[in-house]
PDB file of C-alpha atoms in Angstrom:
ATOM      1  CA  ASN K  23      -0.116   0.001  -0.200  1.00 54.00           C
ATOM      2  CA  ILE K  24       1.098   3.222  -0.389  1.00 57.00           C
ATOM      3  CA  ALA K  25       1.457   6.596   2.002  1.00 50.00           C
ATOM      4  CA  LYS K  26      -1.901   8.849   0.218  1.00 50.00           C
ATOM      5  CA  PRO K  27      -1.103  12.825   1.980  1.00 51.00           C
ATOM      6  CA  LEU K  28      -3.690  14.192   4.188  1.00 51.00           C
ATOM      7  CA  SER K  29      -6.166  16.585   1.757  1.00 54.00           C
ATOM      8  CA  PHE K  30      -7.636  19.389   4.705  1.00 55.00           C
ATOM      9  CA  GLU K  31      -9.659  20.511   0.467  1.00 58.00           C
ATOM     10  CA  ASP K  32     -13.688  20.386   1.717  1.00 59.00           C
ATOM     11  CA  SER K  33     -12.591  21.093   5.758  1.00 64.00           C
ATOM     12  CA  ASN K  34     -12.978  23.520   7.608  1.00 68.00           C
ATOM     13  CA  ILE K  35      -9.906  23.318  10.328  1.00 71.00           C
ATOM     14  CA  TYR K  36      -8.112  25.151  13.165  1.00 73.00           C
ATOM     15  CA  ILE K  37      -5.403  24.987  15.663  1.00 73.00           C
ATOM     16  CA  SER K  38      -3.443  26.305  18.199  1.00 78.00           C
ATOM     17  CA  PRO K  39      -0.027  27.577  18.574  1.00 78.00           C
ATOM     18  CA  ASN K  40      -0.493  26.951  22.409  1.00 72.00           C
ATOM     19  CA  SER K  41      -1.224  24.287  24.477  1.00 69.00           C
ATOM     20  CA  PHE K  42      -3.969  23.430  27.326  1.00 73.00           C
ATOM     21  CA  TYR K  43      -3.916  22.304  30.527  1.00 73.00           C
ATOM     22  CA  LYS K  44      -7.137  20.801  29.720  1.00 70.00           C
ATOM     23  CA  PRO K  45      -9.317  20.390  26.416  1.00 73.00           C
ATOM     24  CA  PHE K  46     -11.575  23.446  26.723  1.00 68.00           C
ATOM     25  CA  ARG K  47     -10.160  26.468  25.085  1.00 71.00           C
ATOM     26  CA  ARG K  48      -9.664  28.923  27.604  1.00 68.00           C
ATOM     27  CA  ILE K  49      -7.573  31.840  28.105  1.00 71.00           C
ATOM     28  CA  GLN K  50      -7.742  30.456  32.664  1.00 72.00           C
ATOM     29  CA  ASN K  51      -6.616  26.384  30.389  1.00 68.00           C
ATOM     30  CA  VAL K  52      -3.405  27.719  28.535  1.00 73.00           C
ATOM     31  CA  ARG K  53      -0.250  25.754  29.668  1.00 80.00           C
ATOM     32  CA  LYS K  54       2.676  26.520  26.756  1.00 82.00           C
ATOM     33  CA  LEU K  55       2.178  29.726  25.202  1.00 84.00           C
ATOM     34  CA  ASN K  56       4.303  28.407  21.900  1.00 86.00           C
ATOM     35  CA  ALA K  57       4.067  31.910  18.594  1.00 88.00           C
ATOM     36  CA  LEU K  58       3.176  35.770  18.855  1.00 94.00           C
ATOM     37  CA  TYR K  59       0.034  35.445  15.722  1.00 93.00           C
ATOM     38  CA  ILE K  60      -1.634  38.709  14.942  1.00 95.00           C
ATOM     39  CA  ASP K  61      -4.931  37.883  11.546  1.00 92.00           C
ATOM     40  CA  LEU K  62      -4.558  40.626   9.134  1.00 95.00           C
ATOM     41  CA  ASP K  63      -7.935  41.392   7.378  1.00 94.00           C
ATOM     42  CA  TYR K  64      -6.036  43.290   5.081  1.00 95.00           C
ATOM     43  CA  TYR K  65      -8.683  43.126   3.182  1.00 92.00           C
ATOM     44  CA  THR K  66     -11.832  44.746   4.947  1.00 93.00           C
ATOM     45  CA  LEU K  67      -9.861  48.136   4.189  1.00 95.00           C
ATOM     46  CA  GLU K  68     -10.653  50.384   1.868  1.00 95.00           C
ATOM     47  CA  ALA K  69      -7.143  51.078   0.790  1.00 93.00           C
ATOM     48  CA  TYR K  70      -6.681  47.148   1.060  1.00 94.00           C
ATOM     49  CA  LYS K  71      -9.579  45.303  -0.198  1.00 92.00           C
ATOM     50  CA  ASP K  72      -7.561  44.761  -3.884  1.00 94.00           C
ATOM     51  CA  MET K  73      -4.703  44.138  -3.163  1.00 94.00           C
ATOM     52  CA  THR K  74      -3.149  40.842  -3.228  1.00 92.00           C
ATOM     53  CA  ALA K  75      -2.194  38.933  -0.577  1.00 91.00           C
ATOM     54  CA  ASP K  76       0.966  39.018  -2.317  1.00 92.00           C
ATOM     55  CA  GLN K  77       1.208  42.219  -3.327  1.00 95.00           C
ATOM     56  CA  ILE K  78       0.374  42.753   1.395  1.00 95.00           C
ATOM     57  CA  LEU K  79       3.443  40.279   2.119  1.00 94.00           C
ATOM     58  CA  TRP K  80       5.950  42.820   0.012  1.00 95.00           C
ATOM     59  CA  GLN K  81       4.307  46.060   2.005  1.00 95.00           C
ATOM     60  CA  LEU K  82       5.310  43.958   4.974  1.00 96.00           C
ATOM     61  CA  GLU K  83       8.875  42.957   3.779  1.00 95.00           C
ATOM     62  CA  ASN K  84       9.843  46.015   3.143  1.00 96.00           C
ATOM     63  CA  ASP K  85       7.391  48.022   6.063  1.00 96.00           C
ATOM     64  CA  TYR K  86       7.055  46.577   8.903  1.00 96.00           C
ATOM     65  CA  PHE K  87       9.544  43.616   9.550  1.00 95.00           C
ATOM     66  CA  LYS K  88      12.652  44.246  10.407  1.00 93.00           C
ATOM     67  CA  ARG K  89      11.964  47.994  11.946  1.00 94.00           C
ATOM     68  CA  GLU K  90       7.980  47.485  13.269  1.00 96.00           C
ATOM     69  CA  VAL K  91       8.112  43.939  13.741  1.00 96.00           C
ATOM     70  CA  PRO K  92      10.769  41.270  13.755  1.00 96.00           C
ATOM     71  CA  GLU K  93       9.956  39.078  11.041  1.00 94.00           C
ATOM     72  CA  ALA K  94       7.136  36.519  10.816  1.00 94.00           C
ATOM     73  CA  SER K  95       9.146  33.002  10.990  1.00 93.00           C
ATOM     74  CA  PHE K  96       5.592  32.086   9.404  1.00 90.00           C
ATOM     75  CA  VAL K  97       2.656  33.084   7.407  1.00 91.00           C
ATOM     76  CA  VAL K  98      -0.387  31.467   6.604  1.00 89.00           C
ATOM     77  CA  ILE K  99      -2.767  32.816   3.146  1.00 88.00           C
ATOM     78  CA  THR K 100      -5.703  31.708   4.474  1.00 84.00           C
ATOM     79  CA  GLY K 101      -7.541  32.519   1.787  1.00 78.00           C
ATOM     80  CA  ARG K 102      -9.850  35.644   2.635  1.00 81.00           C
ATOM     81  CA  GLY K 103      -6.489  36.919   4.882  1.00 89.00           C
ATOM     82  CA  ILE K 104      -3.109  36.373   6.190  1.00 93.00           C
ATOM     83  CA  ALA K 105      -1.637  35.247   9.284  1.00 91.00           C
ATOM     84  CA  ILE K 106       1.687  36.096  11.340  1.00 94.00           C
ATOM     85  CA  TYR K 107       3.354  33.551  13.654  1.00 92.00           C
ATOM     86  CA  TRP K 108       6.193  34.695  15.025  1.00 95.00           C
ATOM     87  CA  LEU K 109       7.807  30.727  16.895  1.00 93.00           C
ATOM     88  CA  ILE K 110       8.808  31.569  20.476  1.00 94.00           C
ATOM     89  CA  GLU K 111      10.672  29.430  22.797  1.00 94.00           C
ATOM     90  CA  PRO K 112       8.629  28.305  24.824  1.00 92.00           C
ATOM     91  CA  ALA K 113       6.969  29.771  28.054  1.00 89.00           C
ATOM     92  CA  PRO K 114       4.551  28.603  30.635  1.00 87.00           C
ATOM     93  CA  HIS K 115       1.872  30.207  31.986  1.00 84.00           C
ATOM     94  CA  MET K 116       2.598  32.971  34.183  1.00 87.00           C
ATOM     95  CA  ALA K 117       4.077  34.601  31.367  1.00 87.00           C
ATOM     96  CA  LEU K 118       1.081  36.066  29.907  1.00 88.00           C
ATOM     97  CA  PRO K 119       0.858  39.100  30.912  1.00 92.00           C
ATOM     98  CA  LEU K 120       3.931  39.514  28.867  1.00 93.00           C
ATOM     99  CA  TRP K 121       3.462  38.012  26.098  1.00 92.00           C
ATOM    100  CA  ASN K 122       0.124  39.987  26.135  1.00 92.00           C
ATOM    101  CA  ALA K 123       1.764  43.109  25.907  1.00 94.00           C
ATOM    102  CA  VAL K 124       3.706  42.215  23.081  1.00 95.00           C
ATOM    103  CA  GLN K 125       1.050  40.930  21.354  1.00 94.00           C
ATOM    104  CA  LYS K 126      -0.950  43.965  21.359  1.00 95.00           C
ATOM    105  CA  PHE K 127       2.078  46.117  20.540  1.00 96.00           C
ATOM    106  CA  PHE K 128       1.894  44.086  17.700  1.00 97.00           C
ATOM    107  CA  LEU K 129      -2.239  44.819  16.165  1.00 96.00           C
ATOM    108  CA  GLU K 130      -1.192  48.828  17.154  1.00 96.00           C
ATOM    109  CA  LYS K 131       1.439  48.342  15.145  1.00 97.00           C
ATOM    110  CA  LEU K 132      -0.311  46.687  12.512  1.00 97.00           C
ATOM    111  CA  LYS K 133      -3.562  47.936  12.546  1.00 96.00           C
ATOM    112  CA  GLU K 134      -2.472  50.000   9.675  1.00 95.00           C
ATOM    113  CA  VAL K 135      -2.501  46.965   7.708  1.00 96.00           C
ATOM    114  CA  GLY K 136      -5.417  45.468   9.397  1.00 96.00           C
ATOM    115  CA  ALA K 137      -4.465  43.050  12.342  1.00 96.00           C
ATOM    116  CA  ASP K 138      -7.817  42.127  14.039  1.00 94.00           C
ATOM    117  CA  SER K 139      -8.193  42.465  17.633  1.00 93.00           C
ATOM    118  CA  LYS K 140     -10.737  39.668  17.895  1.00 89.00           C
ATOM    119  CA  SER K 141      -6.932  38.054  17.379  1.00 85.00           C
ATOM    120  CA  VAL K 142      -5.452  37.934  19.985  1.00 86.00           C
ATOM    121  CA  ASP K 143      -6.131  36.389  22.387  1.00 84.00           C
ATOM    122  CA  ALA K 144      -3.696  33.221  24.319  1.00 78.00           C
ATOM    123  CA  ALA K 145      -6.566  30.816  23.214  1.00 74.00           C
ATOM    124  CA  ARG K 146      -7.580  31.610  19.279  1.00 76.00           C
ATOM    125  CA  VAL K 147      -7.319  29.088  17.464  1.00 75.00           C
ATOM    126  CA  MET K 148      -6.141  30.368  13.431  1.00 75.00           C
ATOM    127  CA  ARG K 149      -6.815  28.036   9.980  1.00 72.00           C
ATOM    128  CA  LEU K 150      -4.763  25.382   8.443  1.00 70.00           C
ATOM    129  CA  SER K 151      -2.315  25.037   6.103  1.00 72.00           C
ATOM    130  CA  GLY K 152      -4.366  23.067   3.765  1.00 69.00           C
ATOM    131  CA  SER K 153      -7.528  23.413   5.261  1.00 66.00           C
ATOM    132  CA  THR K 154     -10.180  25.274   2.608  1.00 69.00           C
ATOM    133  CA  ASN K 155     -11.477  28.972   3.896  1.00 69.00           C
ATOM    134  CA  GLN K 156     -15.028  27.062   3.286  1.00 71.00           C
ATOM    135  CA  LYS K 157     -16.352  30.996   3.184  1.00 73.00           C
ATOM    136  CA  ASN K 158     -15.373  31.201  -0.250  1.00 71.00           C
ATOM    137  CA  GLY K 159     -13.920  28.028  -0.827  1.00 68.00           C
ATOM    138  CA  GLN K 160      -9.956  29.213  -1.050  1.00 74.00           C
ATOM    139  CA  ALA K 161      -6.989  26.923  -0.077  1.00 71.00           C
ATOM    140  CA  THR K 162      -4.941  28.270   1.696  1.00 73.00           C
ATOM    141  CA  GLU K 163      -0.948  28.047   2.314  1.00 77.00           C
ATOM    142  CA  ILE K 164       2.036  28.433   4.431  1.00 79.00           C
ATOM    143  CA  LEU K 165       4.755  30.343   3.322  1.00 82.00           C
ATOM    144  CA  VAL K 166       7.980  29.771   5.254  1.00 81.00           C
ATOM    145  CA  TYR K 167      10.230  32.906   6.658  1.00 82.00           C
ATOM    146  CA  ASP K 168      12.445  31.384   8.784  1.00 77.00           C
ATOM    147  CA  ASN K 169      10.581  29.050  11.317  1.00 70.00           C
ATOM    148  CA  LYS K 170      13.864  27.757  12.402  1.00 78.00           C
ATOM    149  CA  TYR K 171      14.606  30.799  14.264  1.00 82.00           C
ATOM    150  CA  ARG K 172      12.430  31.087  17.828  1.00 91.00           C
ATOM    151  CA  TYR K 173      12.751  35.017  19.647  1.00 95.00           C
ATOM    152  CA  SER K 174      12.159  35.166  23.502  1.00 95.00           C
ATOM    153  CA  LEU K 175       9.178  37.026  24.938  1.00 93.00           C
ATOM    154  CA  ARG K 176      12.160  39.279  26.286  1.00 92.00           C
ATOM    155  CA  GLU K 177      13.952  40.272  23.118  1.00 93.00           C
ATOM    156  CA  ILE K 178      10.579  41.012  21.407  1.00 94.00           C
ATOM    157  CA  GLN K 179      10.720  43.202  24.137  1.00 93.00           C
ATOM    158  CA  GLU K 180      14.122  44.938  24.233  1.00 92.00           C
ATOM    159  CA  GLN K 181      14.433  45.209  20.828  1.00 93.00           C
ATOM    160  CA  TYR K 182      11.627  46.339  19.759  1.00 93.00           C
ATOM    161  CA  MET K 183       8.905  47.861  22.499  1.00 91.00           C
ATOM    162  CA  PRO K 184       9.953  51.066  24.306  1.00 80.00           C
ATOM    163  CA  ASN K 185      11.370  51.075  27.709  1.00 72.00           C
ATOM    164  CA  LEU K 186       8.786  50.102  30.304  1.00 59.00           C
ATOM    165  CA  THR K 187       9.233  52.800  33.310  1.00 57.00           C
ATOM    166  CA  PRO K 188       8.854  51.285  36.748  1.00 59.00           C
ATOM    167  CA  TYR K 189       6.383  51.574  39.010  1.00 58.00           C
ATOM    168  CA  VAL K 190       7.031  54.303  42.343  1.00 58.00           C
ATOM    169  CA  LYS K 191       5.069  54.316  44.329  1.00 61.00           C
ATOM    170  CA  ASN K 192       2.422  56.889  45.596  1.00 58.00           C
ATOM    171  CA  PRO K 193       4.325  58.632  47.978  1.00 61.00           C
ATOM    172  CA  ALA K 194       0.774  60.356  49.523  1.00 59.00           C
ATOM    173  CA  LEU K 195       0.112  56.644  49.578  1.00 55.00           C
TER     174      LEU K 195
END
């Protein structure tokens, strides 16, 4: 028997890059944080609605990657938009406050090209590459930049984010 490759052509399949203690997709069940991600719904914006995914990727590579945000580990063209992933060194759930801060920073930096504010929670699921977007029948595809390299949350914080001001206790209290 010859093995056949899996085909997800007629399926809506979603995954989470993060892992969970229990099989319930809730923030309180997150076990490890493995990636940062942003879903770009550029097609909802007047300035970008007629652009192709390749044109948006060109803009990301020229104006955002390595300038505003780190270079992506990989990108999934989701059939309507683009999902950008940055692999990180696995971090325990206690790192969730820093993870959230980085996610919100990426959201703000990519908002003008359609970053979806609903796509930034740690329990988010995203469309699996190789499946079909049932909303429009488009197959998804993955573009790998450098999936061997993993960022650390601290590295991103230090290289891209503004310095955080230290907490100062109110002397009046």
